[in-house]
Amino acid sequence: MARHVDRRTARKNVVVLLTLIGVAVIIAAATAVGLLWDFNGKSATVTPGQLQPVQSTANVKNAYDVVVVGTDPEGVAAAVSAARNGLSTLLVDGRDRDILGGLMTLGWLNSLDHNYDREKNSLIPGKADILNEGLFSEWYKQVEGDSFDVVTAANAFYAMVKNEKNIDLLMKTKSIEPKMAAGTGGAQKVVGVTVTKADGSKQEIAAKSVIDATQDADIAAAAGVPFTIGRADLGDEKSRMAVTLVFRLKNVTPDVWKQVQKRLKDDGDPNTDANERSAWGYGEMQKYPPNNKERVKMRGLNIGRQNDDTILINALQIFGIDGLDPKSRAEAFEIGKTELPYVLDHMKKLYPEFAGLELDGTAPELYVRETRHMIGEYRLSMIDVLENRDQWDRIAFGSYPVDIQRTSPTDNGAVMSHPLKYAIPFRSIVPQKVDGLLVVGRSASFDTLPHGSARVIPVGMATAEAAGAAVKLAQDKGVTFRQLSASKEQIAQLQDMLNKQGMVLKPYEPKPEPYMEQKAYPGLKTVVGMGLVIGGYDNKGFDTAPDSNPQRMVNLMQGVKRVKKLPGDPASALAGLQDPAKQPLTLVQAAWTIAKAAGLDVQAGQAVQELQAKGMLKQGTVDDIADKQKLNNGDTYMMIRDLVDSLDKK
């Protein structure tokens, strides 16, 4: 399993947190009287369980200080932050939505992927501090807990927007296009948007700044911002993580929920558990035999409880879907809806507590994990996460496991690592080549691998809150976002603004992780950066001491070949070997495998000398190999490091 495995600790930490600060009591009281609060002391009356109708502003103006495009949680956070900093703000939806909250409320992703301060918590057992705080925490205090009712969530988002006099809201537009003009230094500049309203009329809206908070960075793409797609930065241009169609089951009475809790608490598996709102486990569902074997796979169940005796389940993975193509997304709905009756039948056969449950619909929107990856002023790397790096221009922190979901039914997915804490730099929301624009959410400037952690919504809301404040600062200073991103003095002012409005963005000195103390760590960094070695939830996969073997060396070099576009075939080095996974790996065999991958025409016995002659293998690396007849993982990583360094210099 990938995502739900780590939730046992996460969910228990949430319970501890709520107990310590008494938030559960506050929420209960708020629900009882039907009130929601913001940190300015304003309130909006909300009837519990009743979805509040979202109303567009009657007369949208022709000019604003900032236009925020996208009504996902990131869009709400950006708009509220900008408005509270005194900016006239338009929040506009382009996905024909009736409510706010996007992936949470219409994708039905109602279980939170929290980011905890694991660096701090590791020193204080039982303590669970949520990173970043700010608007995310303000919203979180208004919902039921680590899993929430989507109606409650939608109402909370709307209350936050409705309470801000500086926000105008425009829903259900048919299209939104950026308005462009010449910027500074040859760059183009976004100067507003042109919207096509639900009635077909067009309106040009000028804006001093635009924040793209769409899931796929649609405005940025239309403006000419450069991107990579999917896993292209790992040499796999066509591969993308699975999409998920969340489904709802009804008849989940309190008695049924107690049975769910009992099974998962008595399961004996440390990676399964349940509380009053959430359940994670049922790992046998991974063995579900799908009807559509080429396009569908189940994972263990992540279950979020609703307030109406229904549950939402995130488990059905669908492959081969292009999240940027409406026809492909429509196909995903068809595939999922066709498969789900069989999924439920299988659940009932395995688990008696599900016997009386019935399908009660699917989410109106898909959970799409990955499409565009913007190229910004800084691209967050896997090494940033691996080393828990702080950034001088930090605007958020992340600590969620680097969760790479399956890309095909034969793929198992991977948890690349579990960071203590790393910083998201402001430069990662500033696009290259285009001014007047910030990009927040999962399509910001993250490499594919760290995106597996940084894509979660709490991090996105934090970067969005920072974006809203940055618009105010840049306009006051008369600078572009690019100029702001290069000024340590002005970034310090931005961080001060954010801390004052409730975020927690203090600098820190990360302590080296145990795997960083290994002699072969420079090589480990190289292979982890290419996604070739997996640490897992406990990071134990980063141990460089275990012995390698010829088959493992070939597997590593297949990955290097893919990423670096090498011309040769490393598997040809296995010719004549019996049981290569059980044989020790010699220096000669390792060097020959590298030579074969690089397309060098050389015999095995000459491979070491040939690699050295071409600068692909350093003498120091060879000298450091303790047993040249039995290489360990660290030895191979260092040899690969030498090869990659030589290729990168060309």
XYZ file of C-alpha atoms in Angstrom:
650
model
C 0.000 0.000 0.000
C 1.095 3.554 -0.442
C -0.840 6.365 1.098
C -2.914 4.790 3.848
C -0.087 2.823 5.462
C 1.282 5.748 7.452
C -2.045 6.958 8.713
C -2.051 4.964 11.926
C 0.477 7.324 13.479
C -0.984 10.359 11.745
C -4.541 9.737 12.896
C -3.503 8.989 16.475
C -1.482 12.192 16.519
C -4.559 14.110 15.437
C -6.519 12.654 18.336
C -3.745 13.662 20.721
C -3.683 17.154 19.283
C -7.416 17.646 19.579
C -7.362 16.367 23.135
C -4.497 18.634 24.137
C -5.957 21.872 22.830
C -9.633 21.121 23.269
C -10.536 21.777 19.671
C -13.068 18.969 19.660
C -15.058 20.770 22.335
C -14.901 24.025 20.420
C -16.084 22.385 17.218
C -18.968 20.710 18.977
C -20.066 23.996 20.477
C -19.778 25.779 17.144
C -21.863 23.139 15.425
C -24.515 23.279 18.119
C -25.103 27.000 17.666
C -24.461 27.014 13.928
C -21.593 29.487 13.938
C -18.285 29.607 12.085
C -15.507 32.040 12.995
C -12.500 33.567 11.297
C -9.469 34.991 13.108
C -10.790 38.547 12.661
C -13.734 37.681 14.896
C -16.370 37.758 12.158
C -19.071 35.111 12.035
C -21.450 33.585 9.513
C -24.516 31.640 10.541
C -24.559 28.116 9.113
C -27.186 25.459 9.666
C -25.405 22.172 10.460
C -25.775 19.608 7.662
C -27.403 22.067 5.258
C -25.389 23.035 2.203
C -25.269 26.805 1.910
C -25.999 28.112 -1.613
C -23.022 29.917 -3.107
C -23.919 33.192 -4.780
C -21.816 35.075 -7.295
C -21.339 38.803 -6.873
C -24.066 40.568 -8.821
C -21.850 43.167 -10.460
C -18.299 42.027 -11.109
C -16.025 45.035 -11.574
C -13.748 45.580 -14.540
C -10.568 45.907 -12.456
C -9.142 44.403 -9.244
C -5.886 44.451 -7.372
C -5.740 40.668 -7.776
C -7.697 37.959 -9.539
C -7.508 34.451 -8.062
C -8.455 31.743 -10.541
C -9.655 28.430 -9.091
C -11.983 27.583 -6.200
C -10.091 24.636 -4.741
C -8.871 25.101 -1.137
C -5.760 26.841 -2.456
C -7.878 29.403 -4.286
C -9.922 30.155 -1.196
C -6.755 30.581 0.888
C -5.136 32.890 -1.682
C -8.237 35.064 -2.003
C -8.818 35.352 1.752
C -5.163 36.194 2.370
C -5.164 38.875 -0.318
C -8.439 40.352 0.928
C -7.258 40.519 4.532
C -4.227 42.407 3.293
C -6.547 45.093 1.938
C -6.583 44.107 -1.735
C -9.676 44.195 -3.926
C -9.954 40.553 -4.904
C -11.924 38.542 -7.444
C -12.172 34.778 -6.869
C -13.340 33.131 -10.079
C -14.314 29.533 -10.862
C -13.858 28.001 -14.291
C -15.044 24.431 -13.690
C -18.827 24.859 -13.604
C -18.936 24.379 -9.835
C -21.805 25.175 -7.483
C -19.729 25.140 -4.286
C -16.238 25.986 -3.096
C -13.569 23.486 -2.090
C -12.866 21.595 -5.301
C -10.937 18.408 -4.637
C -12.130 18.230 -1.028
C -15.810 18.929 -1.611
C -16.388 17.775 -5.208
C -13.588 15.239 -5.548
C -14.800 13.952 -2.144
C -11.239 13.686 -0.826
C -12.488 14.091 2.735
C -9.541 12.611 4.651
C -6.655 14.974 5.289
C -2.997 14.294 4.539
C -1.617 16.214 7.495
C 1.888 17.639 7.692
C 3.276 17.373 11.217
C 6.377 18.984 12.622
C 8.185 15.659 12.886
C 11.490 17.347 13.748
C 9.935 18.886 16.858
C 7.638 15.959 17.644
C 10.505 13.467 17.571
C 11.765 15.148 20.715
C 8.342 15.258 22.402
C 6.602 11.841 22.349
C 2.851 12.089 21.877
C 2.975 15.713 20.739
C 1.569 16.518 17.293
C 2.010 20.027 15.923
C 0.563 20.710 12.496
C 2.939 22.650 10.260
C 2.244 26.110 8.842
C -1.006 26.857 10.748
C -2.560 30.018 9.256
C -5.670 29.757 7.088
C -5.485 25.983 6.888
C -5.822 25.701 10.656
C -8.584 28.304 10.651
C -10.558 26.172 8.204
C -9.642 22.911 9.949
C -11.126 24.108 13.240
C -14.474 24.445 11.478
C -14.738 20.810 10.328
C -15.220 17.548 12.183
C -11.667 16.240 12.286
C -9.097 14.340 10.220
C -11.997 13.160 8.047
C -14.848 15.584 7.553
C -18.307 15.884 6.063
C -18.036 17.520 2.637
C -21.050 19.731 3.359
C -19.380 21.076 6.496
C -16.180 21.660 4.519
C -17.952 23.476 1.678
C -19.844 25.690 4.109
C -16.632 26.529 5.966
C -14.877 27.557 2.752
C -17.841 29.699 1.721
C -18.065 31.347 5.144
C -14.390 32.313 4.945
C -14.950 33.940 1.538
C -18.328 35.504 2.328
C -16.991 37.192 5.453
C -14.400 39.169 3.484
C -15.788 42.459 2.148
C -12.845 42.754 -0.257
C -13.713 39.526 -2.114
C -16.047 39.357 -5.106
C -16.981 35.861 -6.246
C -17.766 34.713 -9.773
C -18.875 31.100 -10.257
C -19.639 28.847 -13.224
C -17.755 30.704 -15.943
C -17.394 28.838 -19.219
C -13.799 29.903 -19.834
C -11.044 32.036 -18.343
C -8.136 33.282 -20.450
C -5.163 35.412 -19.362
C -4.772 38.911 -20.754
C -1.148 39.466 -21.771
C 1.095 42.494 -22.263
C 4.813 43.174 -22.585
C 6.638 42.919 -19.273
C 10.178 43.796 -18.184
C 13.347 42.265 -19.582
C 11.581 40.643 -22.522
C 9.135 38.724 -20.326
C 5.409 38.644 -20.959
C 3.099 39.889 -18.204
C -0.372 38.790 -17.149
C -2.487 41.940 -16.747
C -5.881 40.384 -16.130
C -8.302 37.788 -17.428
C -11.085 37.518 -19.973
C -14.010 35.478 -18.682
C -16.891 33.965 -20.572
C -19.824 33.888 -18.173
C -22.520 31.250 -17.855
C -24.831 33.297 -20.127
C -22.165 33.450 -22.850
C -21.248 37.087 -22.346
C -17.574 38.052 -22.127
C -15.963 40.435 -19.663
C -12.410 41.703 -19.657
C -11.124 42.169 -16.116
C -7.907 44.047 -15.466
C -5.738 42.955 -12.555
C -2.478 44.187 -11.134
C -1.693 40.539 -10.312
C -3.167 37.093 -10.970
C -2.847 33.978 -8.800
C -3.359 30.670 -10.604
C -4.865 28.282 -8.059
C -6.297 25.826 -10.584
C -5.351 22.190 -10.087
C -3.513 22.039 -13.419
C -2.113 25.600 -13.596
C -4.341 26.292 -16.590
C -3.852 30.071 -16.592
C -0.092 29.737 -16.382
C -0.037 27.260 -19.257
C -2.180 29.556 -21.422
C 0.167 32.448 -20.564
C 3.205 30.572 -21.873
C 4.803 29.437 -18.621
C 7.127 26.441 -19.206
C 6.223 23.053 -17.711
C 7.101 19.417 -17.668
C 4.287 16.869 -17.809
C 3.933 13.856 -15.543
C 7.234 12.052 -14.952
C 9.045 13.628 -17.920
C 11.859 14.882 -15.691
C 12.594 11.218 -14.908
C 12.712 10.292 -18.584
C 9.221 8.782 -18.543
C 7.194 11.236 -20.615
C 4.002 9.171 -20.854
C 3.712 7.955 -17.281
C 1.418 9.565 -14.711
C 0.139 8.514 -11.339
C -3.266 6.832 -11.278
C -6.402 8.908 -10.906
C -9.025 7.925 -8.364
C -12.811 7.993 -8.467
C -13.956 8.321 -4.863
C -17.213 6.490 -4.174
C -19.890 6.716 -1.502
C -21.607 3.885 0.379
C -24.789 4.303 2.415
C -26.371 2.482 5.390
C -23.244 2.950 7.499
C -25.019 3.120 10.829
C -23.177 3.751 14.108
C -23.280 -0.008 14.700
C -21.650 -0.701 11.334
C -18.965 1.872 12.114
C -18.262 0.182 15.430
C -17.723 -3.082 13.546
C -15.295 -1.316 11.211
C -13.395 0.069 14.194
C -13.306 -3.312 15.918
C -11.935 -5.112 12.854
C -9.181 -2.597 12.237
C -8.200 -2.247 15.882
C -8.123 -6.034 16.343
C -6.462 -6.690 12.995
C -2.959 -6.967 14.441
C -1.575 -4.926 11.571
C 0.182 -1.785 12.872
C -0.745 -0.008 9.641
C -4.525 -0.248 10.136
C -6.767 1.566 12.583
C -9.947 3.603 12.905
C -11.271 6.453 14.995
C -14.673 8.166 15.102
C -14.167 9.830 11.715
C -11.629 7.792 9.744
C -10.636 4.223 8.950
C -7.610 2.966 7.065
C -6.774 -0.634 6.263
C -8.605 -3.562 4.617
C -5.377 -4.436 2.835
C -6.840 -7.581 1.294
C -8.672 -5.326 -1.153
C -5.365 -4.925 -2.975
C -5.890 -8.477 -4.214
C -9.272 -7.645 -5.727
C -9.414 -9.208 -9.230
C -10.678 -6.346 -11.437
C -12.915 -6.891 -14.434
C -10.899 -4.282 -16.305
C -7.460 -5.674 -15.534
C -5.578 -3.264 -17.766
C -7.083 -0.075 -16.364
C -8.132 -0.692 -12.746
C -6.533 -1.666 -9.442
C -7.734 -1.434 -5.858
C -5.651 -0.422 -2.879
C -6.365 -0.649 0.820
C -9.366 1.415 1.834
C -9.065 4.987 3.067
C -12.488 5.709 4.543
C -13.898 9.064 5.634
C -17.159 9.166 7.555
C -19.957 11.578 6.677
C -22.703 12.881 8.986
C -25.559 11.097 7.173
C -24.644 7.424 7.664
C -22.548 7.373 4.506
C -18.824 6.920 3.966
C -16.481 8.089 1.222
C -13.795 5.661 0.044
C -10.540 6.580 -1.679
C -9.238 3.282 -3.083
C -10.184 2.775 -6.735
C -7.220 3.568 -8.987
C -7.685 4.065 -12.736
C -4.764 4.067 -15.170
C -3.947 5.547 -18.543
C -5.866 8.765 -17.939
C -4.705 12.162 -19.159
C -5.979 14.590 -16.551
C -5.689 17.468 -19.035
C -8.016 15.838 -21.585
C -11.784 16.117 -20.918
C -12.489 13.015 -23.005
C -9.932 11.018 -21.037
C -11.424 12.206 -17.742
C -14.877 11.202 -18.967
C -13.484 7.762 -19.792
C -12.201 7.454 -16.219
C -15.706 8.051 -14.862
C -17.099 5.385 -17.184
C -14.404 2.872 -16.215
C -14.869 3.524 -12.516
C -18.661 3.412 -12.481
C -18.617 0.157 -14.453
C -16.170 -1.471 -12.024
C -17.651 -0.342 -8.704
C -20.553 -2.835 -8.409
C -18.006 -5.650 -8.622
C -15.784 -3.916 -6.073
C -18.645 -3.692 -3.584
C -19.602 -7.346 -4.130
C -16.004 -8.311 -3.365
C -16.001 -6.162 -0.226
C -19.156 -7.876 0.997
C -17.685 -11.341 0.416
C -14.578 -10.520 2.434
C -16.041 -8.397 5.229
C -19.422 -9.144 6.910
C -19.761 -5.592 8.235
C -20.250 -4.373 4.672
C -23.111 -6.775 3.916
C -25.860 -4.166 4.177
C -24.080 -1.338 2.404
C -25.135 0.037 -0.967
C -23.463 2.205 -3.587
C -24.675 5.763 -3.228
C -22.859 7.613 -5.953
C -19.418 8.714 -7.096
C -17.614 12.013 -6.701
C -18.582 14.730 -9.194
C -14.892 15.311 -9.929
C -11.911 12.982 -10.323
C -8.991 12.933 -7.941
C -6.185 13.686 -10.406
C -2.796 13.555 -8.709
C -0.452 14.742 -11.424
C -0.467 16.679 -14.681
C 1.730 19.765 -15.177
C 4.843 20.617 -13.160
C 5.673 24.301 -13.584
C 9.243 25.429 -14.156
C 9.698 28.303 -11.745
C 12.527 30.396 -10.389
C 13.377 27.408 -8.181
C 12.378 23.790 -8.702
C 11.972 21.856 -5.455
C 14.145 18.736 -5.711
C 14.106 15.316 -4.145
C 17.393 16.187 -2.449
C 15.748 19.187 -0.774
C 13.285 16.758 0.785
C 15.839 14.015 1.424
C 18.013 16.421 3.430
C 15.107 18.236 5.168
C 16.427 21.505 3.819
C 15.320 24.916 4.984
C 15.109 27.688 2.371
C 15.939 31.340 2.940
C 12.681 32.306 1.202
C 10.498 29.721 2.979
C 6.739 30.267 2.680
C 5.583 26.833 3.868
C 6.807 23.554 5.310
C 6.049 19.989 4.308
C 6.621 16.659 6.013
C 4.177 14.259 4.353
C 5.749 11.037 3.014
C 6.957 11.235 -0.583
C 4.025 9.208 -1.846
C 4.366 8.033 -5.458
C 1.169 6.223 -6.348
C 0.945 3.463 -8.941
C 1.387 4.413 -12.574
C 0.072 1.094 -13.954
C -1.631 -2.073 -12.641
C 1.752 -3.835 -12.513
C 3.374 -1.010 -10.536
C 3.338 -1.100 -6.743
C 3.926 2.594 -6.162
C 6.525 3.743 -3.661
C 7.136 5.853 -0.600
C 10.448 7.397 -1.576
C 11.157 8.808 1.885
C 9.539 10.232 4.994
C 11.008 13.669 5.684
C 11.151 15.321 9.076
C 10.473 18.781 7.670
C 11.467 20.689 4.549
C 10.741 24.209 3.333
C 8.893 25.349 0.209
C 10.621 28.448 -1.245
C 8.730 31.467 -2.569
C 10.705 31.022 -5.786
C 8.763 27.792 -6.407
C 5.519 29.704 -6.994
C 7.132 32.311 -9.289
C 7.032 31.109 -12.912
C 9.816 31.620 -15.383
C 9.237 33.866 -18.425
C 5.920 35.396 -17.269
C 5.405 38.274 -14.831
C 2.334 39.338 -12.879
C 1.510 35.730 -12.006
C 1.938 33.313 -9.103
C 1.118 29.582 -9.263
C 0.043 27.651 -6.166
C -1.052 24.082 -5.479
C 0.150 20.777 -6.850
C 1.279 22.191 -10.216
C 3.788 24.622 -8.699
C 7.524 24.304 -9.378
C 8.225 20.877 -7.897
C 10.126 18.014 -9.520
C 8.060 14.857 -9.950
C 9.414 13.068 -6.873
C 9.100 15.810 -4.218
C 5.706 16.601 -5.734
C 4.650 13.298 -4.137
C 4.866 15.085 -0.781
C 4.389 18.760 -1.624
C 1.185 18.163 -3.624
C -0.998 17.671 -0.526
C -3.656 20.297 0.131
C -2.427 21.649 3.494
C 0.887 22.590 1.853
C -0.953 24.085 -1.106
C -3.100 26.224 1.171
C 0.019 27.502 2.923
C 1.704 28.519 -0.349
C -1.563 30.132 -1.436
C -1.798 32.175 1.750
C 1.755 33.336 1.102
C 0.840 34.248 -2.476
C -2.011 36.474 -1.322
C 0.289 38.383 1.023
C 3.058 38.557 -1.610
C 0.727 40.369 -4.002
C 0.227 43.096 -1.394
C 3.959 43.410 -0.701
C 4.974 43.457 -4.381
C 2.396 46.108 -5.216
C 3.416 48.258 -2.261
C 7.098 47.978 -3.202
C 6.493 48.460 -6.928
C 8.405 45.290 -7.830
C 7.662 42.218 -9.904
C 7.307 38.844 -8.239
C 10.615 37.868 -9.825
C 12.325 40.868 -8.265
C 10.653 40.106 -4.946
C 11.899 36.513 -5.125
C 15.503 37.756 -5.399
C 15.367 40.198 -2.481
C 16.261 38.778 0.914
C 15.121 41.971 2.600
C 11.680 41.913 0.990
C 11.235 38.164 1.509
C 11.968 38.735 5.205
C 9.163 41.305 5.208
C 6.838 38.786 3.538
C 7.682 36.159 6.155
C 6.998 38.693 8.902
C 3.611 39.458 7.356
C 2.745 35.767 7.237
C 3.839 35.093 10.801
C 1.704 38.012 11.978
C -1.367 36.658 10.197
C -1.069 33.297 11.930
C 1.414 31.219 9.982
C 4.507 29.731 11.629
C 7.553 30.201 9.401
C 10.638 30.168 11.574
C 14.093 29.236 10.235
C 15.571 25.965 11.399
C 18.798 23.954 11.237
C 18.031 20.381 10.196
C 20.055 17.660 11.883
C 21.613 15.147 9.494
C 19.559 11.970 9.098
C 21.431 8.721 9.885
C 21.544 7.781 6.208
C 23.378 11.038 5.479
C 26.283 9.931 7.690
C 27.139 6.970 5.449
C 30.339 7.119 3.419
C 28.455 6.363 0.215
C 25.877 9.099 0.796
C 27.009 11.143 -2.260
C 26.127 8.138 -4.408
C 22.870 7.560 -2.536
C 21.829 11.134 -3.322
C 22.379 10.496 -7.017
C 20.251 7.359 -7.227
C 17.493 8.696 -4.954
C 17.321 11.856 -7.059
C 16.506 9.678 -10.067
C 13.918 7.650 -8.163
C 15.988 4.445 -8.241
C 16.204 3.706 -4.508
C 13.261 3.774 -2.116
C 13.582 4.635 1.559
C 10.059 3.731 2.672
C 8.175 5.165 5.641
C 11.093 4.441 7.990
C 13.841 5.455 5.504
C 15.567 2.126 6.154
C 15.795 1.445 2.434
C 18.605 4.014 2.328
C 21.048 1.664 4.078
C 24.047 1.352 1.751
C 25.674 -1.626 3.524
C 23.714 -4.617 2.095
C 25.397 -6.606 -0.653
C 24.416 -5.931 -4.240
C 24.097 -8.476 -7.065
C 24.293 -8.440 -10.888
C 20.522 -8.286 -11.348
C 20.148 -5.363 -8.974
C 22.947 -3.553 -10.815
C 21.120 -4.052 -14.104
C 17.884 -2.777 -12.569
C 19.639 0.357 -11.363
C 21.233 0.959 -14.740
C 17.909 0.485 -16.533
C 16.693 3.421 -14.482
C 19.794 5.479 -15.280
C 19.323 4.625 -18.966
C 15.738 5.919 -18.851
C 16.559 9.171 -17.065
C 19.790 9.966 -18.924
C 18.728 8.546 -22.297
C 21.675 6.160 -22.561
C 21.929 4.260 -25.849
C 22.941 0.786 -24.641
C 21.376 -2.249 -22.982
C 22.603 -2.974 -19.445
C 20.782 -6.326 -19.388
C 23.200 -7.685 -22.013
C 25.819 -7.808 -19.246
C 23.890 -10.718 -17.705
C 24.517 -13.038 -20.648
C 25.759 -16.403 -19.418
C 25.100 -15.704 -15.713
C 23.007 -18.197 -13.775
C 20.666 -16.792 -11.114
C 22.088 -13.245 -11.338
C 20.017 -12.110 -8.355
C 21.848 -14.669 -6.184
C 25.397 -14.032 -7.332
C 27.824 -11.567 -5.729
C 28.516 -8.465 -7.779
C 32.151 -7.970 -8.748
C 33.758 -4.692 -9.732
C 34.316 -6.068 -13.230
C 30.643 -7.046 -13.600
C 29.421 -3.695 -12.270
C 31.707 -1.753 -14.599
C 30.674 -3.893 -17.566
C 26.994 -3.260 -16.805
C 27.644 0.485 -16.819
C 29.650 0.214 -20.037
C 26.883 -1.770 -21.728
C 24.289 0.836 -20.671
C 26.496 3.618 -22.020
C 26.789 1.834 -25.360
C 30.540 1.242 -25.087
C 31.996 -1.542 -27.224
C 34.288 -3.147 -24.683
C 34.962 -6.557 -23.174
C 34.164 -7.171 -19.517
C 37.790 -7.329 -18.492
C 38.499 -3.902 -19.975
C 35.370 -2.127 -18.681
C 36.963 -0.567 -15.595
C 39.859 0.908 -17.569
C 37.556 2.136 -20.366
C 35.209 3.897 -17.948
C 38.154 5.547 -16.235
C 39.635 6.645 -19.547
C 36.356 8.334 -20.486
C 36.000 10.011 -17.095
C 33.010 7.861 -16.163
C 34.667 6.216 -13.145
C 37.014 7.841 -10.668
C 40.061 6.077 -9.292
C 39.090 7.148 -5.789
C 35.772 5.331 -6.117
C 37.561 2.144 -7.153
C 40.057 2.489 -4.312
C 37.247 2.866 -1.749
C 35.649 -0.467 -2.675
C 36.641 -2.744 0.196
C 35.900 -6.036 -1.562
C 36.115 -5.893 -5.330
C 34.673 -9.381 -5.589
C 31.609 -8.505 -3.518
C 30.295 -4.961 -3.953
C 27.667 -3.553 -1.641
C 24.901 -1.116 -2.546
C 26.990 1.882 -1.589
C 29.774 0.824 -3.955
C 27.344 0.686 -6.865
C 25.753 4.021 -5.968
C 29.159 5.700 -5.994
C 29.982 4.195 -9.395
C 26.668 5.490 -10.740
C 27.414 8.885 -9.223
C 30.652 9.044 -11.227
C 28.820 8.133 -14.444
C 26.064 10.697 -13.930
C 28.533 13.438 -13.030
C 30.427 12.800 -16.258
C 27.210 12.872 -18.319
C 26.025 16.087 -16.679
C 29.290 17.830 -17.593
C 28.774 17.212 -21.302
